[in-house]
Coordinates of C-alpha atoms in Angstrom, one line a residue:
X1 CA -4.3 74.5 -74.6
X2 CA -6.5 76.4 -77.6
X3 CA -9.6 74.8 -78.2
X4 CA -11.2 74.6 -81.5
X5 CA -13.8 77.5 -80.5
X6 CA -10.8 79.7 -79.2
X7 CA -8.7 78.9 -82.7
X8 CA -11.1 79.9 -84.4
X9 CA -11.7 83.2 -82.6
X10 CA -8.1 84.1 -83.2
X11 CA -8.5 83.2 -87.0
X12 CA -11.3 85.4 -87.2
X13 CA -9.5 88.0 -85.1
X14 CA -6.6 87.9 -87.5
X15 CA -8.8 88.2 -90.6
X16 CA -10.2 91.7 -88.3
X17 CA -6.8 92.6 -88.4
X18 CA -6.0 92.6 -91.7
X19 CA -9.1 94.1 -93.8
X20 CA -9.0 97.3 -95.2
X21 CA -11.0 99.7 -93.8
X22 CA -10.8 103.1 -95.8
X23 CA -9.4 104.1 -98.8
X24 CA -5.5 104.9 -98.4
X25 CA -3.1 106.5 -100.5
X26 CA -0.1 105.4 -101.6
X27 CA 1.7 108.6 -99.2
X28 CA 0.1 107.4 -96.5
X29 CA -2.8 110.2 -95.8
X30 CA -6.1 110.1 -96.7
X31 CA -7.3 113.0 -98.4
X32 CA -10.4 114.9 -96.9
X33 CA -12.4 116.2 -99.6
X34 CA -16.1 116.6 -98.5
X35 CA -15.1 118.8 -95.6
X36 CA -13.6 119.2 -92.2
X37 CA -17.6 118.2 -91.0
X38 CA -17.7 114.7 -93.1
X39 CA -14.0 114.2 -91.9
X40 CA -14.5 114.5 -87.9
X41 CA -17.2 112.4 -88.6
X42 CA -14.9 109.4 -90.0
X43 CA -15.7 110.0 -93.5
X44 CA -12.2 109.2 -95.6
X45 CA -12.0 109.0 -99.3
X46 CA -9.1 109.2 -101.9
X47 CA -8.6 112.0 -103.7
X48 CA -12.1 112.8 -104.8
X49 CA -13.8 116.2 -105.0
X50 CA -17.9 116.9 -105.9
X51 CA -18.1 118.7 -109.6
X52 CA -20.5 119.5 -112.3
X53 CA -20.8 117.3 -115.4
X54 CA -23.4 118.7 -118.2
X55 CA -25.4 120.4 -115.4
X56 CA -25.4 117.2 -113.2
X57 CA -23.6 117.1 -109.8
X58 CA -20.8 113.9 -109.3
X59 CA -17.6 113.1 -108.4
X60 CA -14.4 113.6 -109.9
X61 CA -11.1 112.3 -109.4
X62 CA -8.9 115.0 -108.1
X63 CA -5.8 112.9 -108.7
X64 CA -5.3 109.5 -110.6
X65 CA -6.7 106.7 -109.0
X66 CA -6.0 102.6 -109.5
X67 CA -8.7 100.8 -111.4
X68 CA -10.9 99.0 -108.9
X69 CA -9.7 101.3 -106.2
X70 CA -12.1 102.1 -102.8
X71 CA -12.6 106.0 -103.2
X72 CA -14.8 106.2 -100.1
X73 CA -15.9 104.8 -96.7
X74 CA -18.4 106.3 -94.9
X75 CA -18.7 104.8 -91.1
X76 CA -22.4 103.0 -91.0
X77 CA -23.3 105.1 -87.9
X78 CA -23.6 108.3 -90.3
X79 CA -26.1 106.1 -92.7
X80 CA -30.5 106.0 -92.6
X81 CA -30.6 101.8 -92.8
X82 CA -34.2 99.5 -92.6
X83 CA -34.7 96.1 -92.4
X84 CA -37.8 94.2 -92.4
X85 CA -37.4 93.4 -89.0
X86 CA -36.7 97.1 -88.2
X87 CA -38.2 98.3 -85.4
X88 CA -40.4 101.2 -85.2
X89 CA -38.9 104.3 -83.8
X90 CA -40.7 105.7 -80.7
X91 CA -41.5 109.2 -82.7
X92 CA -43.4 106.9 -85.4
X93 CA -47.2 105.6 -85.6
X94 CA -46.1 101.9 -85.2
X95 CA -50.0 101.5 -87.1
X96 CA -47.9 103.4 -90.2
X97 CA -44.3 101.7 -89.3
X98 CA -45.4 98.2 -89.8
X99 CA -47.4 98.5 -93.2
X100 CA -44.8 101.1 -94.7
X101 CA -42.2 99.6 -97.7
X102 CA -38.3 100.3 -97.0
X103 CA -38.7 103.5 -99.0
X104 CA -41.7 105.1 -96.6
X105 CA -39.6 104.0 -93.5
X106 CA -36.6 105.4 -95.1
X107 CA -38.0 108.6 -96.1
X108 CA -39.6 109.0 -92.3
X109 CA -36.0 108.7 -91.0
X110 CA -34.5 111.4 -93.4
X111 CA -37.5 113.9 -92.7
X112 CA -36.7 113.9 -88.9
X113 CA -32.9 114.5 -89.3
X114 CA -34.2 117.4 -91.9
X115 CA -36.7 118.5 -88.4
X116 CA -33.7 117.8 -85.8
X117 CA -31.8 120.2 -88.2
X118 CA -33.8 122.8 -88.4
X119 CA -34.7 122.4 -85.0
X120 CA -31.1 123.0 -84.0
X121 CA -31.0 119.5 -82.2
X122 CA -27.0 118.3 -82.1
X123 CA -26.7 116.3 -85.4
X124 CA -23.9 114.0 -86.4
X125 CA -21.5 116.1 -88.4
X126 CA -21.5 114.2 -91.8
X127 CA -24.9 114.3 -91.7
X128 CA -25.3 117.9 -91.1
X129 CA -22.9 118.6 -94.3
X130 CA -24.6 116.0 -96.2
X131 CA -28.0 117.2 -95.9
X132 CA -26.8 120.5 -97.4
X133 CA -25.5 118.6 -100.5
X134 CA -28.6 117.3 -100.8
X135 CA -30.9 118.0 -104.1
X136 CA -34.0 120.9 -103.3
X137 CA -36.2 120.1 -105.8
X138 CA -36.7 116.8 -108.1
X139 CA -38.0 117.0 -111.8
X140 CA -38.7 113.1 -112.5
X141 CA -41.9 112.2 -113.8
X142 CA -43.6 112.3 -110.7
X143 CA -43.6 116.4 -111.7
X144 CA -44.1 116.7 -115.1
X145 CA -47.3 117.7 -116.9
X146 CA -49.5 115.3 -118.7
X147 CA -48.7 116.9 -121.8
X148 CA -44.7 116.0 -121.0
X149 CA -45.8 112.5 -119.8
X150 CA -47.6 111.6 -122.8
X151 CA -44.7 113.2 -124.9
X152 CA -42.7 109.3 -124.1
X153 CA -45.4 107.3 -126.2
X154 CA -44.6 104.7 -123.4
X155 CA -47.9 103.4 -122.1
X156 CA -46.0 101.2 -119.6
X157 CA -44.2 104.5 -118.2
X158 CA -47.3 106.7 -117.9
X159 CA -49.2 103.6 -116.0
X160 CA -45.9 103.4 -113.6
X161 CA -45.9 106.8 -112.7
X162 CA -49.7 107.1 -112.2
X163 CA -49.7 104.3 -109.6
X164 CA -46.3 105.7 -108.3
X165 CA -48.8 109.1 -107.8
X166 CA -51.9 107.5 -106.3
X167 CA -49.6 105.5 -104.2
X168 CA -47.6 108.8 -102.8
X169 CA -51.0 110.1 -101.9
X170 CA -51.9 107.7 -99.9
X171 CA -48.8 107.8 -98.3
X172 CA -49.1 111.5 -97.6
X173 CA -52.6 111.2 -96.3
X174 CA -51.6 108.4 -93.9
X175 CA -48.4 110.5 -92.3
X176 CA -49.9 113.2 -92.3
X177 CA -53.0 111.5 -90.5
X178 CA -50.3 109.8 -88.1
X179 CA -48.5 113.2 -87.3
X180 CA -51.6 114.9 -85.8
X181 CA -52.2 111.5 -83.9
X182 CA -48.8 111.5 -82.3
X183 CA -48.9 115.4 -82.1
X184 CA -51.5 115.0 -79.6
X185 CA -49.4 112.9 -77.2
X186 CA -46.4 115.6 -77.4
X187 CA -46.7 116.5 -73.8
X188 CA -46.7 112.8 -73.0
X189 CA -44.1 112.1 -74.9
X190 CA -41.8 115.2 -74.1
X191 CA -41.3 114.0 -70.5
X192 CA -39.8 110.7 -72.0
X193 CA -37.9 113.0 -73.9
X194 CA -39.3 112.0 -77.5
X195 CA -40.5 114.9 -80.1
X196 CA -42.7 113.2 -82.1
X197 CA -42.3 113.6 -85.8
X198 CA -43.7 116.8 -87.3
X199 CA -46.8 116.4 -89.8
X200 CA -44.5 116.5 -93.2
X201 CA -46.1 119.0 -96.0
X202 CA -47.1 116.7 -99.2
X203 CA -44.1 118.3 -100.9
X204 CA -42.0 117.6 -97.7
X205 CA -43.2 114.2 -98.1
X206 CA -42.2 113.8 -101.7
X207 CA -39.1 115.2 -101.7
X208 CA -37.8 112.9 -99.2
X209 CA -39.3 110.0 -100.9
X210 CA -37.8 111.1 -104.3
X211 CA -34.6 111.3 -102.1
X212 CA -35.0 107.8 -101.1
X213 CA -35.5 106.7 -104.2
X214 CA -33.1 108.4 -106.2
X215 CA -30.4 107.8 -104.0
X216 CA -30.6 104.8 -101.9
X217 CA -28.9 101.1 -101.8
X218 CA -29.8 97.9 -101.0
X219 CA -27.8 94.9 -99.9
X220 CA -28.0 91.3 -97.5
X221 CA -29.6 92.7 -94.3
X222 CA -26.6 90.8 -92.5
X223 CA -26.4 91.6 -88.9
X224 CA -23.5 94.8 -87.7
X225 CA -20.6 94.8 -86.1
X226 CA -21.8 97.2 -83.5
X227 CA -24.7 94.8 -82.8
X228 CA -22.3 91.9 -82.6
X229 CA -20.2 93.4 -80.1
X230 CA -23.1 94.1 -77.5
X231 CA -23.7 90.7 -78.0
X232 CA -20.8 89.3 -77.6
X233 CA -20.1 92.0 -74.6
X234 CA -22.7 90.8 -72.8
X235 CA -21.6 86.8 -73.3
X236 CA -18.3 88.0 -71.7
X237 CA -19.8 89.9 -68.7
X238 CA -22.0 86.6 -68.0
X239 CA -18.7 84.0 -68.2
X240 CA -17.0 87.5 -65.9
X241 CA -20.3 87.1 -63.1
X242 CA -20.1 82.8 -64.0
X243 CA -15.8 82.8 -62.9
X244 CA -17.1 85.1 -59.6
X245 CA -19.8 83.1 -58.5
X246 CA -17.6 79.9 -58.9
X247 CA -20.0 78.7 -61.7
X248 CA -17.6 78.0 -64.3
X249 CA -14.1 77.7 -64.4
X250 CA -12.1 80.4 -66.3
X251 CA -11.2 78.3 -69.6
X252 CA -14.5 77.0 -69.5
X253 CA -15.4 80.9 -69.7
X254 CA -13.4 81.7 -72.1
X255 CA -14.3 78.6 -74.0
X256 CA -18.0 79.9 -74.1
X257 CA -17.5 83.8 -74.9
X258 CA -15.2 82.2 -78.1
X259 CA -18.1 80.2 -79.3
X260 CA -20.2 83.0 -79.2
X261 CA -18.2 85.2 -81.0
X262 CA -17.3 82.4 -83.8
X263 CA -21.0 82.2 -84.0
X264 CA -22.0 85.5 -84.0
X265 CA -19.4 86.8 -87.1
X266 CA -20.5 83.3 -88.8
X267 CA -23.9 84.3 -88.5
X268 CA -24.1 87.9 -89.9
X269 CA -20.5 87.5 -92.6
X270 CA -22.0 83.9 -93.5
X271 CA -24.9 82.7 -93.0
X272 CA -26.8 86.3 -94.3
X273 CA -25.3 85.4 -97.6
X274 CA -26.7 81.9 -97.9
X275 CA -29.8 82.6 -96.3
X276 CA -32.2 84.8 -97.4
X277 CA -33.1 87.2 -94.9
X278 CA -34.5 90.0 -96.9
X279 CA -32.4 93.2 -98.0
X280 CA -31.1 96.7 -96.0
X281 CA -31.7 99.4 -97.7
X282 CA -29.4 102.0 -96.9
X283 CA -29.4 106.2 -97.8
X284 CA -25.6 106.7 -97.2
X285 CA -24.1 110.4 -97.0
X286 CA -21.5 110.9 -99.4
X287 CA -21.8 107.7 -101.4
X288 CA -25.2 108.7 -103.0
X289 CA -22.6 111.3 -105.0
X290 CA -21.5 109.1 -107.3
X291 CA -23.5 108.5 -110.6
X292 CA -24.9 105.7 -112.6
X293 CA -23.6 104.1 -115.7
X294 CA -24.4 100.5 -116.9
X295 CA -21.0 99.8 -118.1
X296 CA -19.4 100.2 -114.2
X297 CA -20.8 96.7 -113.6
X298 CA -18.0 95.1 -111.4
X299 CA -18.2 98.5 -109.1
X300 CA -19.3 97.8 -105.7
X301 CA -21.4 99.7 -103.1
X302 CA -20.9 97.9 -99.5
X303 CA -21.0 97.0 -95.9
X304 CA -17.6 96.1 -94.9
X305 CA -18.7 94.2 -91.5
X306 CA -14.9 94.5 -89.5
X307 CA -14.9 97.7 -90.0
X308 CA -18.2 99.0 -89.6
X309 CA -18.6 101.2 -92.7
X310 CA -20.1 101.5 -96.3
X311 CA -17.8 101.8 -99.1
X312 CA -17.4 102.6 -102.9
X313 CA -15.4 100.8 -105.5
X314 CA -14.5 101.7 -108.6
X315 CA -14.7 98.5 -111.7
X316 CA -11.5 97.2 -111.9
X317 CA -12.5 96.8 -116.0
X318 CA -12.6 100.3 -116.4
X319 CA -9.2 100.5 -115.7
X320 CA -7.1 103.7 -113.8
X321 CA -9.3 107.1 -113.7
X322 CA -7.3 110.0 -114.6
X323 CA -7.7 113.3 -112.6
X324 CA -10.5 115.4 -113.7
X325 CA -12.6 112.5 -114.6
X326 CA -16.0 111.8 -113.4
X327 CA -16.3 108.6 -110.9
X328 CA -18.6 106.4 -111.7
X329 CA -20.7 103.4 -110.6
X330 CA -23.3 101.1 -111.5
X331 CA -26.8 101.3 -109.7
X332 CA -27.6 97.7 -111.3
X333 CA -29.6 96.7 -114.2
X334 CA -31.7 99.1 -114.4
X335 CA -33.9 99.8 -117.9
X336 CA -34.9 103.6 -118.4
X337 CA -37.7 103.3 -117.6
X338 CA -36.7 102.9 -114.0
X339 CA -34.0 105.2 -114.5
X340 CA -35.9 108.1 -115.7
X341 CA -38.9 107.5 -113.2
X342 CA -37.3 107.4 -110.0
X343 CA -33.6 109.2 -111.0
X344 CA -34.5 111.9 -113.8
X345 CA -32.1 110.4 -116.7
X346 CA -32.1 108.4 -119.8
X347 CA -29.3 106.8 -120.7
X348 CA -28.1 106.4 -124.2
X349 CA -27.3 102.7 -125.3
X350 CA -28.7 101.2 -122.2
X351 CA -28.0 97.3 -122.6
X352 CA -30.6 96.4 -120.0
X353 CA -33.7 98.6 -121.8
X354 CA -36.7 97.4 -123.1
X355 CA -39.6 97.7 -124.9
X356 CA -42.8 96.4 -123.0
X357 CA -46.2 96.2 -125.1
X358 CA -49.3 94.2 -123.3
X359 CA -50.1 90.9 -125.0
X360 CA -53.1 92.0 -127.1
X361 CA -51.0 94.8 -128.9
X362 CA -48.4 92.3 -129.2
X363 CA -51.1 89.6 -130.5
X364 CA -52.6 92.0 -132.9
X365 CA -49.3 93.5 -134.5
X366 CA -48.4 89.3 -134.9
X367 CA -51.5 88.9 -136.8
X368 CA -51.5 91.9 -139.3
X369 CA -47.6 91.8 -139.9
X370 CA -47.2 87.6 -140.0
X371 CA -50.8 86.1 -140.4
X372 CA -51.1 82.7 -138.5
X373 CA -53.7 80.6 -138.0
X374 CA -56.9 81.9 -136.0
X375 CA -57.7 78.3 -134.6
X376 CA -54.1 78.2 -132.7
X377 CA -55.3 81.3 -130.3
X378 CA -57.0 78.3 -128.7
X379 CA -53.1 76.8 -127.8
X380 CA -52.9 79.8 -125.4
X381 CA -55.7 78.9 -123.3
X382 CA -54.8 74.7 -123.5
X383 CA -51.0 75.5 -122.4
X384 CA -49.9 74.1 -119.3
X385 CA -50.0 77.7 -117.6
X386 CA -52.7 79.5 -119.9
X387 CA -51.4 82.6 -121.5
X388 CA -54.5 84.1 -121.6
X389 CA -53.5 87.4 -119.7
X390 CA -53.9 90.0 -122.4
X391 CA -52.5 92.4 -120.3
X392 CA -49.6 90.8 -119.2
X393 CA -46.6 92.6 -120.5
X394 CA -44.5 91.0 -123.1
X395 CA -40.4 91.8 -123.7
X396 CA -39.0 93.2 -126.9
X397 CA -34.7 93.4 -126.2
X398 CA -32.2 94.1 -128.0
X399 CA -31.6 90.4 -128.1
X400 CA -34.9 89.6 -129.5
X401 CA -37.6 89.0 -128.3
X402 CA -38.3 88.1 -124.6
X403 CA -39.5 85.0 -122.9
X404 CA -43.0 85.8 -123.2
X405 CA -43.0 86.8 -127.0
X406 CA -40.9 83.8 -128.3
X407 CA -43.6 81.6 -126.5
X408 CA -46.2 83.2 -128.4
X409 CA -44.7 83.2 -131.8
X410 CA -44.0 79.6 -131.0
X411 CA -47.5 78.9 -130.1
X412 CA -48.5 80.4 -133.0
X413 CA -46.6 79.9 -136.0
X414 CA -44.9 76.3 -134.9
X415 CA -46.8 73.1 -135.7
X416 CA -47.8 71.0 -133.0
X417 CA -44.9 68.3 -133.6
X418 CA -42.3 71.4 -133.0
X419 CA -43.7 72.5 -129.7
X420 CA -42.0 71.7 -126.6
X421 CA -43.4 72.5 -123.3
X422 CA -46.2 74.6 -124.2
X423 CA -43.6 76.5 -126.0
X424 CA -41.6 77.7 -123.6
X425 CA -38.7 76.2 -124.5
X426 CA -36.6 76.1 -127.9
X427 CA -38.1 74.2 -130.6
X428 CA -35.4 73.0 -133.7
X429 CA -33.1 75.5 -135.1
X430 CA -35.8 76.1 -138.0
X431 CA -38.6 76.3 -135.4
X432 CA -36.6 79.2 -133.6
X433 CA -35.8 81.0 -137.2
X434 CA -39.5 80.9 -137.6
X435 CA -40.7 82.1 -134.0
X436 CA -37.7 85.0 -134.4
X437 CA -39.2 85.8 -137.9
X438 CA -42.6 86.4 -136.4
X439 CA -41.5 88.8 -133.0
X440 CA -39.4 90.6 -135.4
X441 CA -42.1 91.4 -138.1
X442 CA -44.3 91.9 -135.2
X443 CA -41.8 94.5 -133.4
X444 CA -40.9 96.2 -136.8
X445 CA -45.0 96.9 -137.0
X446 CA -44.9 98.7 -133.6
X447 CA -42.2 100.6 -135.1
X448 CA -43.3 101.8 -137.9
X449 CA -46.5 102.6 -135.8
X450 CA -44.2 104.7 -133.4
X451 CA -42.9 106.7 -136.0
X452 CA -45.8 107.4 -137.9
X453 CA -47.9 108.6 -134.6
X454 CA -44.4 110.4 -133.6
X455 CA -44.4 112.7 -137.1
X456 CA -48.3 113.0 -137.2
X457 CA -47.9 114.8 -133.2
X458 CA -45.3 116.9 -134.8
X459 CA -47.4 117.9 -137.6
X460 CA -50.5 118.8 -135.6
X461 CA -48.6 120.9 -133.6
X462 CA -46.6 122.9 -135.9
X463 CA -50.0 123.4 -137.7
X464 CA -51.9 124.8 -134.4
X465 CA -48.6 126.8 -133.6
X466 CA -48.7 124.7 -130.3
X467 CA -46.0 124.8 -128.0
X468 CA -45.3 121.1 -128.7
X469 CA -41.6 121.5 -129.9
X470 CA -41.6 124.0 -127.1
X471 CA -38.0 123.4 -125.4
X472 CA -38.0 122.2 -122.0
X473 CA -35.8 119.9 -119.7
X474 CA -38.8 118.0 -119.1
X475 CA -39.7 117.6 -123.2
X476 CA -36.3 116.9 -124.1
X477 CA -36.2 113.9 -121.5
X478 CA -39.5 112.7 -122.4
X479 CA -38.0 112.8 -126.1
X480 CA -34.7 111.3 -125.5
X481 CA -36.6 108.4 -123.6
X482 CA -39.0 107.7 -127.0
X483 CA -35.7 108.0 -129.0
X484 CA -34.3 105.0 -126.9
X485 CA -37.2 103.2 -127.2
X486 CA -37.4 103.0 -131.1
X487 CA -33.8 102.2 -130.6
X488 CA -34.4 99.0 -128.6
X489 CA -36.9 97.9 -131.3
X490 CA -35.0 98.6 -134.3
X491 CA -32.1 96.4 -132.4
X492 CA -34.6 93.8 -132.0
X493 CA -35.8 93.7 -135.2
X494 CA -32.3 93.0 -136.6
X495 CA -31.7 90.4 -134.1
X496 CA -34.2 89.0 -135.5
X497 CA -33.1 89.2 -139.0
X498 CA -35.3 92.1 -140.1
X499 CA -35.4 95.6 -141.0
X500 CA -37.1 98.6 -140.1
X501 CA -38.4 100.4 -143.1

């Protein structure tokens, strides 16, 4: 007879034998088009080939391809993953393992495949030809000049990336510190058969965090299937050694190896979903080709559990590619000011951009462009949670204004009787016109002051004979960023019914 436990194995068994694995064709082959190394390795993709596009390396269809279709699958044993609950590799300071972030650990792991290559240690093939595709060099923020940094007019960016420096150095400090420390124990070490991580160089260091960061994914940090079948291996040698020694009877064996492995795929398909058990962040060979735009939203980088392999889909939305176009896929809502600090790029009409002043700027440009009242300051400070953080950073969208700024202009513009919940929720219809009124007079102010500080830089260089307007890759980005900005507040300003003059 099949018990529940066993039916349900076979279900799950069945759904194993169904799922798609890797991208097929419709002749049957898959076509190998990141070479014979990535291939061997288990790497399948459609017809896809790495190309140029303005001076930036992708991936380009080779052939039509369905909307939606999977264009890649790289096998997860060819990936750097981390966890929280990762644990520390024996060539790592467990001291530095434990207090590094996902993109530290992530970066240590890529910096010894980089060693074990140039050491000549036997690497896995996709990763061999993968770390050759790899970018040499990185011109984000994190490299630019002051000059070029201040060229944005973003004080929100030039904070970020002064943190992201300070924090790099201490990370670099620390590694390096850790290096030496496990250097020392080499001879220890070798006859376990362990090389130690070599002490990085700072630019060693950076380059594989900029790696990291410019290239990696995140997802559930379900469990694996490779994990699940030691598991469940070693359930069935115990009901094997249980039958023997007359401990159980076969079907009661049986019984108890099915439950396991019902509980096990339930578990890590599941019950990662619903529960939160942090996120894997994953630097995958071969998938970190494919660029960024915010339009690919129903793309889909992910772990496909049966078959033990990350995979790349194309939006369904953005219907068939034709050959010779570039593939492309979303990295998630991501504002330029993330884009262009960790990946180098700005991209034009970015629907998830912003405009982030602090709170006294924002205060300031309400009071000269909409007077209101100076005695209702005091509603800040009396609200439920005080919004007396002046350096708190308040949303302008495209929308409007953001959470933060309608509560403001509600707190100071609305009377008393049209305030609901400190106001952080709509007021009347005429309470909202008002509030909107008020963030977009306010954001048309910090427009105008843009511009005018924009054209007075200009001036003052051209009348030095400065090399200001200088072109530069760096320049160029730092202007194409401010561009975007102005035109995220002159969007907002007409969602709120104004204009920019």
């Amino acid at each position: 007879p099949i018990t529940l436990a066993r039916y349900y194995m076979l279900a799950f068994s069945s759904l194993i034998a169904s799922r798609a694995v890797a991208p097929t064709r419709a002749n049957g082959g898959d076509a190998l088009f990141f070479g014979e190394r990535a291939a061997r390795a288990g790497v399948s993709a459609l017809p896809v080939r790495i190309a140029t596009f303005d001076g930036i390396r992708g991936v380009e269809a080779a052939e039509a391809l369905d909307a939606g279709a999977r264009v890649l699958a790289v096998p997860a044993a060819n990936a750097l993953q981390v966890t929280p609950d990762s644990p520390c590799p024996r060539w790592v300071d467990p001291k530095v393992w434990r207090s590094a972030a996902w993109d530290l650990r992530l970066a240590l792991l890529l910096l010894r495949v980089k060693q074990q290559a140039e050491r000549g240690e036997g690497l896995n093939e996709a990763r061999a030809a993968w770390l050759d595709l790899l970018p040499r060099s990185f011109d984000t923020p994190l490299y630019w000049s002051d000059a070029d940094l201040e060229a944005t007019g973003y004080p929100p960016l030039i904070e970020a990336v002064a943190k992201q420096r300070a924090l790099w150095s201490k990370h670099r400090a620390e590694v390096a510190a850790s290096a030496r420390a496990m250097g020392e124990q080499a001879s220890g070490e070798a006859e376990a058969g362990v090389q130690p991580l070599c002490a990085p160089s700072g630019e060693e260091l950076d380059w594989a965090l900029s790696c990291v960061r410019s290239r990696a994914f995140s997802g559930p940090a379900s469990g694996t299937l490779k994990a699940a079948a030691a598991q469940l291996g070693f359930a069935g040698l115990l009901g094997l050694v249980s039958v023997v020694g007359g401990f159980l009877a076969p079907q009661q064996a049986v019984d108890g190896v099915s439950v396991v492995g019902v509980s096990l795929v339930f578990s890590d398909v599941v019950a990662s979903r619903l529960l939160a058990r942090g996120k894997r962040h994953v630097l995958c060979p071969y998938l970190d080709m494919l660029n960024h735009a915010s339009s690919r939203s129903g793309s889909r980088l992910e772990y496909d559990y049966f078959g033990d392999a990350f995979g790349a889909s194309l939006d369904p939305a953005a219907g068939p590619v034709p050959p010779g176009a570039e593939l492309l896929i979303s990295y998630g809502d991501r504002s330029n000011d993330q884009l262009l600090q960790y990946y180098g790029f700005v991209e034009a009409g970015n629907p998830h951009d912003s405009f982030l002043v602090d709170q006294q700027s924002f205060l300031l440009a309400l009071g000269e462009a909409d007077p209101y009242p100076k005695e209702r300051l005091r509603r800040l400070s009396q609200a439920r949670v005080p919004l007396t953080d002046n350096t708190a950073a308040v949303s302008l969208t495209a929308e409007g204004g953001g959470p933060r700024a309608m509560q403001l202009a509600r707190l100071l513009f609305l009377a008393e009787a049209d305030l609901a919940d400190d106001g952080a929720s709509p007021s009347s219809p005429a309470g909202e016109e008002r509030a909107r009124r008020a963030v977009g007079a306010a954001a048309a102010l910090v427009w105008k002051q843009r511009r005018d500080s924009r054209l007075e830089a200009a001036g003052a260089g051209f009348a030095k004979g400065s090399p200001t307007d200088a072109p530069s890759r760096h320049r160029g980005l730092a202007r194409a960023f401010a561009a975007e900005k102005e035109r995220v507040l002159e969007r907002c300003v007409a969602a709120c019914g104004g204009r920019c003059e």
